[in-house]
Amino acid sequence: MELKGEEAMIKVIIADDEENVCRLIRGLINWDLLGMEIAGIAHNGVETLDLIKALSPDLIITDIRMPGYDGLEMIRRATNINPELDFIIISGYDHFEYAQNAIKYGVSDYLLKPIKKDDLLAALNKMREKYLRRTEQLNHEEQLQKQMKNDVRKIRANFIKERLLSDSKTAQDLLMESVNQNYHFSFSPGLFQVCAVKIDCGYEDDYNNTIPILEDKIKWILESMLKGRCFDLEFYSDDSITYCLMNYDTDSRKAIRKQLKEVFDELMVQKITYRQHEFTIVTGIAVDDIGQLQEAFQTAGYAIGQRLILGTGRLIEDQTVQMHPQTVSALLAELNRTMGTVVEVLKKEAVLN
């Protein structure tokens, strides 16, 4: 997005005790194009706080561990100075508690070392949009575009929720042309398939508070790795499950499978920070008829349940769960009955512990 002349520059401070990391962050991005400027660079928490007091920045990109005040203590003190400060944390440590505590302080995003340009750019764009909303600097055209984009996203998500995940409605009467027109999709003849990522974590509320940030990360990873291979993609998150509806050319099936393995590998990288969470990625059957979309979602849902048998933290592919469509509902019902018993047992154990 081009910077408009009347917009104020967003002031950024980079804080990391490694000079090479600071130079990398500074050199990866065209800051002017984002409407941002590097106001200062600090190498420890004390320097960072001094710069915050002197420069009144809008965004801090900080390592989670630094000399002086570490990243968490610096963030706590910085938010006392300016509650509206935004933070992107950088972590190279296999230590869940640091990232977890940072999120409690209101950190909006995190990056893992080694830092990738696309990840950094995505985080900065999110921060820029948040800043412009807060300062009401979005011009009329941008506001309209954003509103239209949000409306389309809601319509598409509602299609998944009401037509494909609901037991009360059937998708057998769907026609591609009407779906594209009424729900703003760009489906083309080929294959339809659903992959889903299930996040499993502990009972503690602190763990569950990370779910929205992780879901955003999951969507970003899926979109960045699959978008170029698909005619269209859409996401829907519910109950710590992120569904991804894919429509792609028949000849791309092997390529999609390869990309999903790369998605899983990237999720395992994320687990370095969120080690109390398990990520299981599953795929349902691939169908060539848009009227079978409900079955594609059902088999993905069944595969999610299968993680309790096959194990979490793995990739469960459609070959594992292919079955006659008429048996899916019965299997899901049985799984739900079993899950009900398991949950009750776990609740009792949680109370006893």
PDB file of N, CA and C in Angstrom, residues 61-94:
ATOM      1  N   ILE A  61      10.115  -3.442  18.129  1.00  0.00           N
ATOM      2  CA  ILE A  61      10.462  -4.801  17.710  1.00  0.00           C
ATOM      3  C   ILE A  61      11.582  -5.250  18.630  1.00  0.00           C
ATOM      4  N   THR A  62      11.303  -6.210  19.501  1.00  0.00           N
ATOM      5  CA  THR A  62      12.261  -6.526  20.562  1.00  0.00           C
ATOM      6  C   THR A  62      12.514  -8.016  20.725  1.00  0.00           C
ATOM      7  N   ASP A  63      13.771  -8.328  21.018  1.00  0.00           N
ATOM      8  CA  ASP A  63      14.121  -9.691  21.407  1.00  0.00           C
ATOM      9  C   ASP A  63      13.467  -9.980  22.758  1.00  0.00           C
ATOM     10  N   ILE A  64      13.103 -11.227  22.964  1.00  0.00           N
ATOM     11  CA  ILE A  64      12.451 -11.607  24.205  1.00  0.00           C
ATOM     12  C   ILE A  64      13.452 -11.695  25.356  1.00  0.00           C
ATOM     13  N   ARG A  65      14.732 -11.865  25.016  1.00  0.00           N
ATOM     14  CA  ARG A  65      15.775 -11.969  26.036  1.00  0.00           C
ATOM     15  C   ARG A  65      16.871 -10.962  25.725  1.00  0.00           C
ATOM     16  N   MET A  66      17.136 -10.057  26.665  1.00  0.00           N
ATOM     17  CA  MET A  66      18.185  -9.058  26.475  1.00  0.00           C
ATOM     18  C   MET A  66      18.854  -8.773  27.817  1.00  0.00           C
ATOM     19  N   PRO A  67      20.071  -8.202  27.773  1.00  0.00           N
ATOM     20  CA  PRO A  67      20.707  -7.759  29.027  1.00  0.00           C
ATOM     21  C   PRO A  67      19.925  -6.608  29.644  1.00  0.00           C
ATOM     22  N   GLY A  68      20.265  -6.284  30.888  1.00  0.00           N
ATOM     23  CA  GLY A  68      19.538  -5.224  31.580  1.00  0.00           C
ATOM     24  C   GLY A  68      18.151  -5.735  31.915  1.00  0.00           C
ATOM     25  N   TYR A  69      17.126  -4.972  31.575  1.00  0.00           N
ATOM     26  CA  TYR A  69      15.769  -5.503  31.639  1.00  0.00           C
ATOM     27  C   TYR A  69      15.595  -6.445  30.459  1.00  0.00           C
ATOM     28  N   ASP A  70      15.116  -7.679  30.722  1.00  0.00           N
ATOM     29  CA  ASP A  70      14.857  -8.547  29.576  1.00  0.00           C
ATOM     30  C   ASP A  70      13.612  -8.042  28.845  1.00  0.00           C
ATOM     31  N   GLY A  71      13.285  -8.701  27.740  1.00  0.00           N
ATOM     32  CA  GLY A  71      12.193  -8.220  26.900  1.00  0.00           C
ATOM     33  C   GLY A  71      10.882  -8.082  27.640  1.00  0.00           C
ATOM     34  N   LEU A  72      10.578  -9.046  28.521  1.00  0.00           N
ATOM     35  CA  LEU A  72       9.304  -9.022  29.233  1.00  0.00           C
ATOM     36  C   LEU A  72       9.233  -7.870  30.222  1.00  0.00           C
ATOM     37  N   GLU A  73      10.307  -7.675  30.998  1.00  0.00           N
ATOM     38  CA  GLU A  73      10.319  -6.581  31.952  1.00  0.00           C
ATOM     39  C   GLU A  73      10.295  -5.233  31.233  1.00  0.00           C
ATOM     40  N   MET A  74      11.016  -5.150  30.122  1.00  0.00           N
ATOM     41  CA  MET A  74      11.000  -3.919  29.346  1.00  0.00           C
ATOM     42  C   MET A  74       9.604  -3.615  28.819  1.00  0.00           C
ATOM     43  N   ILE A  75       8.912  -4.640  28.318  1.00  0.00           N
ATOM     44  CA  ILE A  75       7.548  -4.453  27.805  1.00  0.00           C
ATOM     45  C   ILE A  75       6.622  -3.984  28.928  1.00  0.00           C
ATOM     46  N   ARG A  76       6.749  -4.588  30.098  1.00  0.00           N
ATOM     47  CA  ARG A  76       5.899  -4.189  31.222  1.00  0.00           C
ATOM     48  C   ARG A  76       6.120  -2.726  31.581  1.00  0.00           C
ATOM     49  N   ARG A  77       7.389  -2.330  31.652  1.00  0.00           N
ATOM     50  CA  ARG A  77       7.697  -0.947  32.001  1.00  0.00           C
ATOM     51  C   ARG A  77       7.300   0.013  30.878  1.00  0.00           C
ATOM     52  N   ALA A  78       7.488  -0.430  29.628  1.00  0.00           N
ATOM     53  CA  ALA A  78       7.166   0.438  28.486  1.00  0.00           C
ATOM     54  C   ALA A  78       5.672   0.715  28.402  1.00  0.00           C
ATOM     55  N   THR A  79       4.852  -0.293  28.695  1.00  0.00           N
ATOM     56  CA  THR A  79       3.402  -0.079  28.632  1.00  0.00           C
ATOM     57  C   THR A  79       2.917   0.834  29.752  1.00  0.00           C
ATOM     58  N   ASN A  80       3.701   0.924  30.841  1.00  0.00           N
ATOM     59  CA  ASN A  80       3.379   1.903  31.879  1.00  0.00           C
ATOM     60  C   ASN A  80       3.658   3.324  31.388  1.00  0.00           C
ATOM     61  N   ILE A  81       4.667   3.456  30.515  1.00  0.00           N
ATOM     62  CA  ILE A  81       4.981   4.756  29.933  1.00  0.00           C
ATOM     63  C   ILE A  81       3.952   5.140  28.882  1.00  0.00           C
ATOM     64  N   ASN A  82       3.614   4.184  27.998  1.00  0.00           N
ATOM     65  CA  ASN A  82       2.649   4.438  26.920  1.00  0.00           C
ATOM     66  C   ASN A  82       1.815   3.183  26.688  1.00  0.00           C
ATOM     67  N   PRO A  83       0.600   3.133  27.206  1.00  0.00           N
ATOM     68  CA  PRO A  83      -0.242   1.928  27.067  1.00  0.00           C
ATOM     69  C   PRO A  83      -0.588   1.591  25.616  1.00  0.00           C
ATOM     70  N   GLU A  84      -0.447   2.527  24.684  1.00  0.00           N
ATOM     71  CA  GLU A  84      -0.823   2.271  23.290  1.00  0.00           C
ATOM     72  C   GLU A  84       0.333   1.731  22.453  1.00  0.00           C
ATOM     73  N   LEU A  85       1.503   1.527  23.053  1.00  0.00           N
ATOM     74  CA  LEU A  85       2.634   0.982  22.311  1.00  0.00           C
ATOM     75  C   LEU A  85       2.304  -0.411  21.782  1.00  0.00           C
ATOM     76  N   ASP A  86       2.731  -0.680  20.552  1.00  0.00           N
ATOM     77  CA  ASP A  86       2.611  -2.025  19.982  1.00  0.00           C
ATOM     78  C   ASP A  86       3.972  -2.705  20.024  1.00  0.00           C
ATOM     79  N   PHE A  87       3.940  -4.036  20.130  1.00  0.00           N
ATOM     80  CA  PHE A  87       5.175  -4.796  20.225  1.00  0.00           C
ATOM     81  C   PHE A  87       5.140  -5.997  19.283  1.00  0.00           C
ATOM     82  N   ILE A  88       6.254  -6.259  18.644  1.00  0.00           N
ATOM     83  CA  ILE A  88       6.510  -7.521  17.962  1.00  0.00           C
ATOM     84  C   ILE A  88       7.710  -8.134  18.665  1.00  0.00           C
ATOM     85  N   ILE A  89       7.542  -9.325  19.208  1.00  0.00           N
ATOM     86  CA  ILE A  89       8.652  -9.948  19.922  1.00  0.00           C
ATOM     87  C   ILE A  89       9.377 -10.935  19.014  1.00  0.00           C
ATOM     88  N   ILE A  90      10.676 -11.056  19.262  1.00  0.00           N
ATOM     89  CA  ILE A  90      11.529 -11.981  18.525  1.00  0.00           C
ATOM     90  C   ILE A  90      12.048 -13.014  19.515  1.00  0.00           C
ATOM     91  N   SER A  91      11.963 -14.260  19.136  1.00  0.00           N
ATOM     92  CA  SER A  91      12.398 -15.313  20.049  1.00  0.00           C
ATOM     93  C   SER A  91      13.264 -16.323  19.318  1.00  0.00           C
ATOM     94  N   GLY A  92      14.397 -16.641  19.908  1.00  0.00           N
ATOM     95  CA  GLY A  92      15.231 -17.718  19.406  1.00  0.00           C
ATOM     96  C   GLY A  92      15.401 -18.781  20.464  1.00  0.00           C
ATOM     97  N   TYR A  93      14.572 -18.736  21.488  1.00  0.00           N
ATOM     98  CA  TYR A  93      14.724 -19.616  22.635  1.00  0.00           C
ATOM     99  C   TYR A  93      13.606 -20.645  22.705  1.00  0.00           C
ATOM    100  N   ASP A  94      14.001 -21.856  23.083  1.00  0.00           N
ATOM    101  CA  ASP A  94      13.025 -22.932  23.268  1.00  0.00           C
ATOM    102  C   ASP A  94      12.455 -22.807  24.678  1.00  0.00           C
TER     103      ASP A  94
END
